[in-house]
Coordinates of C-alpha atoms and ligand atoms in Angstrom, one line a residue:
X16 CA 0.0 0.1 0.1
X17 CA 1.2 3.5 -0.7
X18 CA 2.2 6.0 2.1
X19 CA -0.8 7.1 4.1
X20 CA 0.3 10.5 5.1
X21 CA 2.1 13.2 3.5
X22 CA 4.6 13.2 6.4
X23 CA 5.9 9.8 5.2
X24 CA 7.2 11.3 1.8
X25 CA 8.7 14.5 3.6
X26 CA 12.3 14.8 2.9
X27 CA 14.4 17.4 4.8
X28 CA 14.9 20.7 2.6
X29 CA 12.7 19.5 -0.4
X30 CA 10.5 22.5 -1.5
X31 CA 7.7 23.2 -3.9
X32 CA 8.1 26.8 -4.4
X33 CA 11.1 29.0 -4.2
X34 CA 10.3 32.5 -3.3
X35 CA 12.3 35.5 -4.7
X36 CA 14.7 37.3 -2.2
X37 CA 13.0 39.5 0.2
X38 CA 13.1 43.1 -1.1
X39 CA 11.9 44.6 2.2
X40 CA 13.9 44.8 5.5
X41 CA 13.2 41.8 7.7
X42 CA 11.7 42.3 11.2
X43 CA 11.7 40.0 14.2
X44 CA 8.1 39.2 15.1
X45 CA 7.0 40.5 18.6
X46 CA 7.6 37.4 21.0
X47 CA 3.7 37.4 21.8
X48 CA 2.8 36.8 18.2
X49 CA 5.2 33.8 17.7
X50 CA 3.4 30.7 17.8
X51 CA 5.0 27.1 18.4
X52 CA 6.6 26.0 15.1
X53 CA 4.1 23.5 13.6
X54 CA 5.7 20.4 11.8
X55 CA 5.2 21.0 8.0
X56 CA 6.0 18.2 5.3
X57 CA 8.8 19.0 3.2
X58 CA 7.8 17.9 -0.4
X59 CA 7.9 19.1 -4.0
X60 CA 5.0 20.2 -6.0
X61 CA 4.7 16.8 -7.6
X62 CA 4.5 15.1 -4.4
X63 CA 1.6 17.1 -3.4
X64 CA -0.2 16.7 -6.6
X65 CA 0.3 12.9 -6.4
X66 CA -0.7 12.8 -2.7
X67 CA -3.9 14.5 -3.1
X68 CA -4.8 13.0 -6.4
X69 CA -4.3 9.6 -4.8
X70 CA -6.5 10.5 -1.9
X71 CA -9.3 11.9 -4.1
X72 CA -9.4 8.5 -6.0
X73 CA -10.2 6.7 -2.8
X74 CA -13.5 8.6 -2.7
X75 CA -16.6 7.6 -4.4
X76 CA -18.6 10.4 -5.8
X77 CA -21.3 11.2 -8.4
X78 CA -18.7 12.4 -10.8
X79 CA -17.0 8.9 -10.6
X80 CA -20.2 6.6 -10.6
X81 CA -23.7 5.8 -10.3
X82 CA -25.0 6.9 -6.8
X83 CA -28.6 5.3 -6.2
X84 CA -28.6 6.4 -2.6
X85 CA -32.5 6.6 -1.9
X86 CA -34.1 9.5 -0.4
X87 CA -31.0 11.6 -1.3
X88 CA -31.5 12.4 -4.8
X89 CA -27.9 12.1 -5.8
X90 CA -28.2 13.6 -9.2
X91 CA -25.4 14.8 -11.3
X92 CA -24.3 18.5 -10.3
X93 CA -23.9 20.3 -13.8
X94 CA -20.4 22.3 -13.8
X95 CA -22.2 25.3 -15.1
X96 CA -23.5 25.9 -11.6
X97 CA -19.9 26.0 -10.3
X98 CA -19.0 28.5 -13.0
X99 CA -21.9 30.9 -12.0
X100 CA -21.3 30.4 -8.2
X101 CA -17.8 31.6 -8.7
X102 CA -18.5 34.6 -10.7
X103 CA -16.8 37.5 -8.8
X104 CA -19.9 39.5 -8.3
X105 CA -21.4 36.7 -6.5
X106 CA -18.5 35.0 -4.8
X107 CA -16.8 38.1 -3.5
X108 CA -19.7 39.9 -1.8
X109 CA -19.7 40.3 1.8
X110 CA -23.0 39.6 3.7
X111 CA -22.7 42.8 5.6
X112 CA -22.4 45.0 2.6
X113 CA -25.0 47.8 2.1
X114 CA -28.0 46.8 0.2
X115 CA -27.5 49.4 -2.5
X116 CA -24.3 47.5 -3.5
X117 CA -26.0 44.1 -3.8
X118 CA -28.8 44.6 -5.8
X119 CA -27.8 41.9 -8.2
X120 CA -27.5 39.3 -5.5
X121 CA -30.9 40.4 -4.0
X122 CA -32.4 40.3 -7.5
X123 CA -31.2 36.6 -7.8
X124 CA -32.6 35.7 -4.5
X125 CA -35.8 37.3 -5.2
X126 CA -36.4 35.5 -8.4
X127 CA -35.4 32.2 -6.9
X128 CA -38.0 32.8 -4.2
X129 CA -40.5 33.5 -7.1
X130 CA -39.6 30.4 -8.9
X131 CA -39.7 28.0 -6.1
X132 CA -43.2 29.4 -5.3
X133 CA -44.4 29.0 -8.8
X134 CA -43.0 25.4 -8.8
X135 CA -44.7 24.5 -5.5
X136 CA -47.8 26.6 -5.2
X137 CA -47.1 28.4 -2.0
X138 CA -47.4 32.0 -1.3
X139 CA -44.4 33.0 0.9
X140 CA -41.0 31.6 1.3
X141 CA -37.6 31.9 3.2
X142 CA -34.2 30.9 1.8
X143 CA -32.6 30.9 5.2
X144 CA -32.4 27.4 6.3
X145 CA -29.2 25.5 5.8
X146 CA -30.5 22.0 5.0
X147 CA -33.7 20.0 4.8
X148 CA -33.7 19.2 8.5
X149 CA -33.1 22.8 9.4
X150 CA -36.1 23.7 7.2
X151 CA -38.3 21.1 9.1
X152 CA -37.1 22.8 12.2
X153 CA -38.2 26.1 11.1
X154 CA -41.2 24.8 9.6
X155 CA -42.5 23.1 13.0
X156 CA -41.5 26.3 14.8
X157 CA -43.8 28.2 12.5
X158 CA -46.6 25.8 13.2
X159 CA -46.1 26.3 16.8
X160 CA -46.2 30.1 16.4
X161 CA -49.3 29.8 14.4
X162 CA -51.2 27.9 17.0
X163 CA -49.9 30.1 19.8
X164 CA -51.1 33.2 18.0
X165 CA -54.5 31.8 17.8
X166 CA -54.5 31.0 21.6
X167 CA -54.4 27.3 21.2
X168 CA -51.2 26.6 23.1
X169 CA -52.5 23.1 23.9
X170 CA -51.7 21.9 20.3
X171 CA -48.5 20.1 20.9
X172 CA -49.0 16.7 19.0
X173 CA -47.1 16.2 15.9
X174 CA -48.3 13.3 13.9
X175 CA -45.7 11.5 11.9
X176 CA -46.2 8.3 9.7
X177 CA -44.1 5.4 10.6
X178 CA -42.2 5.6 7.2
X179 CA -41.0 9.1 7.9
X180 CA -37.3 10.2 7.6
X181 CA -35.7 10.3 11.2
X182 CA -35.4 14.1 11.0
X183 CA -39.2 14.6 11.1
X184 CA -39.5 13.2 14.7
X185 CA -36.2 14.8 15.6
X186 CA -37.3 18.4 14.5
X187 CA -40.6 17.9 16.2
X188 CA -39.2 16.9 19.5
X189 CA -36.5 19.5 19.4
X190 CA -39.4 22.3 19.1
X191 CA -41.3 20.9 22.1
X192 CA -43.8 18.5 20.3
X193 CA -44.9 15.2 21.4
X194 CA -44.3 12.9 18.5
X195 CA -47.4 10.4 17.6
X196 CA -46.8 7.8 15.1
X197 CA -49.3 7.0 12.4
X198 CA -49.3 3.5 10.8
X199 CA -48.8 2.7 6.9
X200 CA -51.5 0.5 5.2
X201 CA -50.8 -2.6 3.2
X202 CA -50.7 -0.2 0.0
X203 CA -48.1 2.0 1.4
X204 CA -50.3 4.9 2.1
X205 CA -51.1 6.7 5.4
X206 CA -53.5 4.4 7.3
X207 CA -56.6 6.4 7.4
X208 CA -58.2 4.7 10.5
X209 CA -54.7 5.2 12.5
X210 CA -54.7 8.7 11.5
X211 CA -58.3 9.5 12.7
X212 CA -57.7 7.9 15.8
X213 CA -55.0 10.3 16.9
X214 CA -56.5 13.4 15.4
X215 CA -58.0 15.5 18.3
X216 CA -58.1 19.0 19.7
X217 CA -54.5 18.7 20.7
X218 CA -53.2 18.1 17.1
X219 CA -50.8 20.7 16.0
X220 CA -50.1 19.2 12.6
X221 CA -49.1 16.2 10.4
X222 CA -45.6 15.8 8.8
X223 CA -46.1 14.2 5.3
X224 CA -43.7 13.1 2.8
X225 CA -45.1 12.7 -0.7
X226 CA -44.2 10.6 -2.5
X227 CA -43.4 8.9 0.6
X228 CA -40.3 6.9 1.5
X229 CA -41.4 3.9 -0.1
X230 CA -41.3 6.0 -3.2
X231 CA -45.1 5.8 -3.6
X232 CA -47.5 8.7 -4.2
X233 CA -49.8 9.1 -1.3
X234 CA -53.1 8.0 -3.0
X235 CA -55.3 9.5 -0.3
X236 CA -53.5 12.7 0.2
X237 CA -56.5 14.8 -0.3
X238 CA -58.3 13.0 2.4
X239 CA -55.4 12.9 4.6
X240 CA -54.9 16.7 4.5
X241 CA -58.7 17.1 5.0
X242 CA -58.7 15.1 8.1
X243 CA -55.7 16.9 9.8
X244 CA -57.4 20.5 8.7
X245 CA -60.7 19.3 10.3
X246 CA -59.0 18.8 13.5
X247 CA -57.6 22.1 13.4
X248 CA -53.9 20.9 12.6
X249 CA -51.6 22.1 9.9
X250 CA -49.9 19.7 7.1
X251 CA -46.2 20.1 6.9
X252 CA -44.8 18.7 3.6
X253 CA -41.4 17.1 3.7
X254 CA -40.3 18.3 0.3
X255 CA -37.2 16.0 0.0
X256 CA -39.0 14.0 -2.7
X257 CA -40.1 16.9 -4.8
X258 CA -37.9 15.6 -7.7
X259 CA -40.8 13.1 -8.4
X260 CA -43.6 16.0 -8.8
X261 CA -41.7 18.9 -10.5
X262 CA -44.0 20.6 -12.9
X263 CA -46.7 18.0 -12.4
X264 CA -48.1 18.5 -8.9
X265 CA -47.8 21.6 -6.8
X266 CA -47.8 20.7 -3.1
X267 CA -49.4 24.1 -2.2
X268 CA -52.4 23.4 -4.6
X269 CA -53.0 20.0 -2.6
X270 CA -53.6 21.8 0.5
X271 CA -50.3 21.3 2.1
X272 CA -49.6 24.4 4.4
X273 CA -45.8 24.5 4.7
X274 CA -43.1 22.6 3.1
X275 CA -39.1 22.6 2.9
X276 CA -37.3 22.1 -0.4
X277 CA -33.8 20.4 -0.5
X278 CA -31.9 22.4 -3.0
X279 CA -29.0 20.0 -2.7
X280 CA -31.3 17.2 -3.8
X281 CA -33.9 18.4 -6.2
X282 CA -32.2 21.4 -7.7
X283 CA -28.7 19.8 -8.1
X284 CA -26.6 21.8 -5.6
X285 CA -23.7 19.7 -4.2
X286 CA -24.5 17.2 -1.5
X287 CA -22.9 15.6 1.4
X288 CA -19.1 16.3 1.6
X289 CA -19.6 18.5 -1.5
X290 CA -20.8 21.5 0.1
X291 CA -23.4 23.0 2.5
X292 CA -27.0 22.3 1.9
X293 CA -30.0 24.7 1.6
X294 CA -33.5 24.1 2.7
X295 CA -35.8 26.9 1.9
X296 CA -39.2 26.7 3.4
X297 CA -42.4 27.7 1.5
X298 CA -45.7 28.5 3.3
X299 CA -49.2 29.2 2.3
X300 CA -50.9 32.6 2.8
X301 CA -52.1 32.2 6.5
X302 CA -48.3 31.4 7.6
X303 CA -46.5 34.3 5.7
X304 CA -46.4 36.5 8.7
X305 CA -44.5 33.9 10.8
X306 CA -41.7 33.4 8.5
X307 CA -38.1 33.8 9.8
X308 CA -36.8 37.2 9.1
X309 CA -35.4 38.9 7.1
X310 CA -36.8 38.1 3.7
X311 CA -35.8 39.5 0.5
X312 CA -38.7 41.9 -1.0
X313 CA -39.1 44.7 -3.5
X314 CA -38.9 48.1 -1.7
X315 CA -39.6 50.1 -4.6
X316 CA -41.4 48.7 -7.6
X317 CA -39.8 49.0 -11.1
X318 CA -40.3 52.1 -13.2
X319 CA -39.7 52.9 -16.7
X320 CA -36.1 53.8 -16.0
X321 CA -35.2 51.7 -13.1
X322 CA -35.4 48.0 -12.2
X323 CA -37.1 47.1 -8.9
X324 CA -35.1 48.2 -5.8
X325 CA -34.6 45.2 -3.6
X326 CA -34.1 45.1 0.2
X327 CA -35.0 42.9 3.4
X328 CA -38.3 42.9 4.9
X329 CA -39.5 41.7 8.2
X330 CA -42.6 39.5 8.5
X331 CA -45.1 41.0 11.1
X332 CA -45.1 37.9 13.5
X333 CA -41.7 36.5 12.6
X334 CA -40.4 33.6 14.5
X335 CA -37.0 35.5 14.0
X336 CA -33.6 34.9 12.5
X337 CA -32.7 31.3 12.1
X338 CA -29.4 31.5 10.3
X339 CA -26.5 34.0 10.2
X340 CA -26.8 36.4 7.4
X341 CA -29.0 35.2 4.7
X342 CA -28.5 31.3 4.4
X343 CA -26.0 29.7 1.9
X344 CA -26.1 32.1 -1.0
X345 CA -23.5 30.2 -3.2
X346 CA -26.2 27.3 -3.1
X347 CA -29.0 29.8 -4.3
X348 CA -26.8 30.8 -7.2
X349 CA -26.3 27.0 -8.3
X350 CA -30.0 26.4 -7.9
X351 CA -31.0 29.4 -9.9
X352 CA -28.7 28.4 -12.6
X353 CA -30.1 24.8 -12.7
X354 CA -33.6 26.1 -12.9
X355 CA -32.9 28.7 -15.6
X356 CA -31.0 25.8 -17.5
X357 CA -34.0 23.6 -17.6
X358 CA -36.6 26.4 -18.1
X359 CA -40.2 26.0 -17.7
X360 CA -40.6 23.1 -20.1
X361 CA -37.4 21.2 -19.0
X362 CA -38.6 21.2 -15.2
X363 CA -41.3 18.8 -16.0
X364 CA -39.0 16.7 -17.8
X365 CA -36.9 16.2 -14.8
X366 CA -39.7 14.6 -12.8
X367 CA -40.8 12.4 -15.7
X368 CA -37.2 11.1 -16.3
X369 CA -36.8 10.4 -12.6
X370 CA -40.0 8.4 -12.4
X371 CA -39.5 6.6 -15.7
X372 CA -35.8 5.7 -14.6
X373 CA -37.0 4.2 -11.2
X374 CA -39.7 2.2 -12.8
X375 CA -37.6 0.8 -15.5
X376 CA -34.8 -0.3 -12.9
X377 CA -37.4 -1.7 -10.7
X378 CA -38.9 -3.7 -13.7
X379 CA -35.3 -5.0 -14.4
X380 CA -34.6 -6.5 -11.0
X381 CA -38.2 -7.5 -9.6
X382 CA -38.0 -11.0 -10.7
X383 CA -35.0 -11.7 -8.3
X384 CA -35.8 -9.2 -5.5
X385 CA -38.9 -8.7 -3.5
X386 CA -40.4 -5.2 -4.1
X387 CA -41.6 -3.8 -0.6
X388 CA -45.0 -2.9 -2.1
X389 CA -45.9 -3.8 -5.6
X390 CA -47.1 -0.7 -7.1
X391 CA -45.8 1.6 -10.0
X392 CA -43.1 3.8 -8.0
X393 CA -42.4 7.4 -8.4
X394 CA -38.8 8.5 -8.4
X395 CA -37.5 5.6 -6.1
X396 CA -38.4 2.1 -4.9
X397 CA -37.6 -0.1 -2.0
X398 CA -36.6 -3.8 -2.2
X399 CA -36.2 -6.3 0.5
X400 CA -32.7 -7.4 0.6
X401 CA -33.0 -11.0 1.7
X402 CA -34.1 -14.4 0.5
X403 CA -35.2 -17.5 2.5
X404 CA -32.8 -19.5 0.2
X405 CA -29.9 -17.5 1.4
X406 CA -30.6 -17.1 5.2
X407 CA -27.3 -15.6 6.1
X408 CA -27.3 -12.8 3.6
X409 CA -28.7 -9.3 4.8
X410 CA -29.2 -6.1 2.8
X411 CA -25.9 -5.0 4.1
X412 CA -23.9 -7.7 2.5
X413 CA -25.7 -6.8 -0.7
X414 CA -24.8 -3.2 -0.4
X415 CA -21.2 -3.9 0.3
X416 CA -20.8 -6.4 -2.7
X417 CA -22.4 -3.7 -5.1
X418 CA -18.9 -1.8 -4.3
X419 CA -17.1 -4.6 -6.0
X420 CA -19.0 -3.8 -9.1
X421 CA -18.2 -0.1 -8.7
X422 CA -21.6 1.0 -7.6
X423 CA -22.3 3.2 -4.6
X424 CA -24.8 1.0 -2.4
X425 CA -28.2 2.2 -2.2
X426 CA -29.7 3.3 1.1
X427 CA -30.2 0.5 3.6
X428 CA -32.3 -0.3 6.7
X429 CA -34.5 2.7 5.8
X430 CA -37.5 3.1 5.7
X431 CA -37.6 1.3 9.0
X432 CA -41.1 -0.4 8.2
X433 CA -39.3 -2.7 5.4
X434 CA -37.3 -5.5 6.5
X435 CA -33.6 -5.5 5.0
X436 CA -34.6 -2.5 3.1
X437 CA -32.6 -1.5 0.0
X438 CA -33.9 2.1 -1.1
X439 CA -33.0 2.7 -4.8
X440 CA -33.3 6.2 -6.4
X441 CA -31.6 6.4 -9.9
X442 CA -32.6 10.1 -10.7
X443 CA -33.2 11.4 -14.0
X444 CA -29.5 12.1 -14.9
X445 CA -28.6 8.6 -15.5
X446 CA -28.6 6.7 -18.8
X447 CA -30.4 3.7 -19.9
X448 CA -27.0 1.6 -20.2
X449 CA -26.0 2.8 -16.4
X450 CA -29.4 1.6 -15.4
X451 CA -29.0 -1.7 -17.1
X452 CA -25.3 -2.3 -15.8
X453 CA -26.5 -1.6 -12.4
X454 CA -29.4 -3.9 -12.7
X455 CA -26.9 -6.6 -14.0
X456 CA -24.9 -6.2 -11.0
X457 CA -28.0 -6.6 -8.6
X458 CA -29.0 -9.8 -10.3
X459 CA -25.6 -11.4 -10.4
X460 CA -25.4 -10.6 -6.6
X461 CA -28.8 -12.3 -6.3
X462 CA -27.1 -15.5 -7.8
X463 CA -24.0 -15.2 -5.7
X464 CA -26.0 -14.9 -2.6
X465 CA -27.2 -18.4 -3.1
X466 CA -24.2 -20.0 -4.8
X467 CA -21.3 -18.2 -3.3
X468 CA -22.6 -16.4 -0.2
X469 CA -18.9 -15.9 1.2
X470 CA -18.5 -13.5 -1.6
X471 CA -21.1 -11.1 -0.2
X472 CA -20.1 -11.8 3.4
X473 CA -16.5 -10.7 2.9
X474 CA -17.3 -7.8 0.5
X475 CA -16.0 -5.2 -0.4
X476 CA -12.9 -6.7 -1.8
X477 CA -11.4 -4.1 -3.8
X478 CA -12.0 -0.8 -1.9
X479 CA -9.2 1.0 0.0
X480 CA -10.8 0.0 3.3
X481 CA -13.1 -3.0 3.9
X482 CA -16.0 -2.9 6.3
X483 CA -15.7 -0.1 8.8
X484 CA -17.0 0.1 12.3
X485 CA -19.6 2.9 11.3
X486 CA -20.7 3.5 15.0
X487 CA -17.1 3.9 16.1
X488 CA -16.3 6.2 13.1
X489 CA -19.3 8.4 13.9
X490 CA -19.0 8.4 17.8
X491 CA -15.1 8.4 18.1
X492 CA -14.2 10.9 15.3
X493 CA -10.7 11.6 14.7
X494 CA -10.5 15.2 12.9
X495 CA -6.7 15.9 13.0
X496 CA -4.1 14.4 10.8
X497 CA -1.6 12.1 11.9
X498 CA 1.8 13.6 13.2
X499 CA 4.9 11.5 13.4
X500 CA 6.3 11.4 16.7
X501 CA 9.7 12.9 15.8
X502 CA 8.1 16.0 14.6
X503 CA 5.9 16.4 17.7
Ligands
LIG607 C1 -32.9 14.2 3.0 C2 -34.2 14.0 3.7 C3 -34.3 14.8 4.7 C4 -33.4 15.8 5.5 O1 -32.9 16.8 4.6 P1 -31.3 17.2 4.8 O2 -31.1 18.2 3.8 O3 -30.5 16.1 4.7 O4 -31.2 17.6 6.2 C5 -35.7 14.9 5.4 N1 -36.6 14.0 4.9 C6 -36.4 13.1 3.8 C7 -37.6 12.2 3.4 C8 -35.1 13.1 3.1 O5 -34.9 12.3 2.2

């Protein structure tokens, strides 16, 4: 194996850059400013390039291969997004600049707000939240403020289907709600009887993901929303799966009161290690006053000679600021670019492509894998990763074996209501050939599971590291690099 740290290739006196002779007088730094000399690797430029290139190849990314991580919408991030986000007028503005010097940035934020409203059917929006989970937190705080404002402080029950993403109960509990689970019926929809049985005068709302985490459109969605509204509750839409609905269904039109977007899922801004997220929250009319402040608004309407003058406005009963400055502006530029590149017609094609790809892939593998709920899926589907004929094999083994075939594993063990879940989301950006190659790998693995189970049990075989202790990696995180003893 090659060297693991850059210190191991360090050689005394070797340098990457030679500075010209100093042409100003040298001064001793005051003693109070002198820090302990840190150990530095002594390497050439080529050493550095090879070292970091080698490390970068150890990672799997959407730019290197198929990444069907269900619920995460790991679509390709077009490179033009990076070009626009780096334009100096966007990249070099300071968040404390006076508003008359950042009119272009505010115009972009205002138009992005407008487009997201048009896409979703809501009436008001904040771009501040830093991620989907943060958007949920903001959403449930708004729901709480709404009920409190009406003198209904008793409404502290948040209903959450048992298929929900873990962030839903977490956001609710953090905002002081009691989390009440709602069952899923045999068709993968919210169980209406279960919902009715927990709807009473203490209900604050329901957090609903549509399509849900089984990848299925909530067939009774209008009835579900009606039941919750009838009980005086609000419906929160978890918008993580909006990719399946773009240009086809608007959550606001369905009667959903409030919803977060994940710009890093639906609108292609980088995801995971690639950059910060962005989780705007849209609301219907009756919740606009509670939005976090400030919001970008038009201070002076456009005239014949001048474009509109933008500034920040404060909603009347705002829950307050929930993020430093105005959120992750660079992500807004990327999402804005993505939406403009697709345009009005293209937006709908995203959803159509995502749903078609998922159904095609499901059709290719369903003879050898049990589909959790047999229905046409939306943008993703869930398989059960186990067979009675291969009793030792678990979803985890299938996931690890896929890495040997050069694919990122799908999400596993979520949603929790499916045994040995493998949740697969191909997205619209993958080609037919890629889907077929992935299906081939899954089918081969199904055969291996029966004939050569050891291959799965010991997988992955070709990756730089094998099976990790994921709990230890999360709980015992080592963030600083290794420093050799002799340099300490
Ligand atoms: C990704 C996701 C979330 C949380 O979004 P983050 O941006 O990761 O915080 C919530 N719900 C569902 C269904 C998701 O897929």
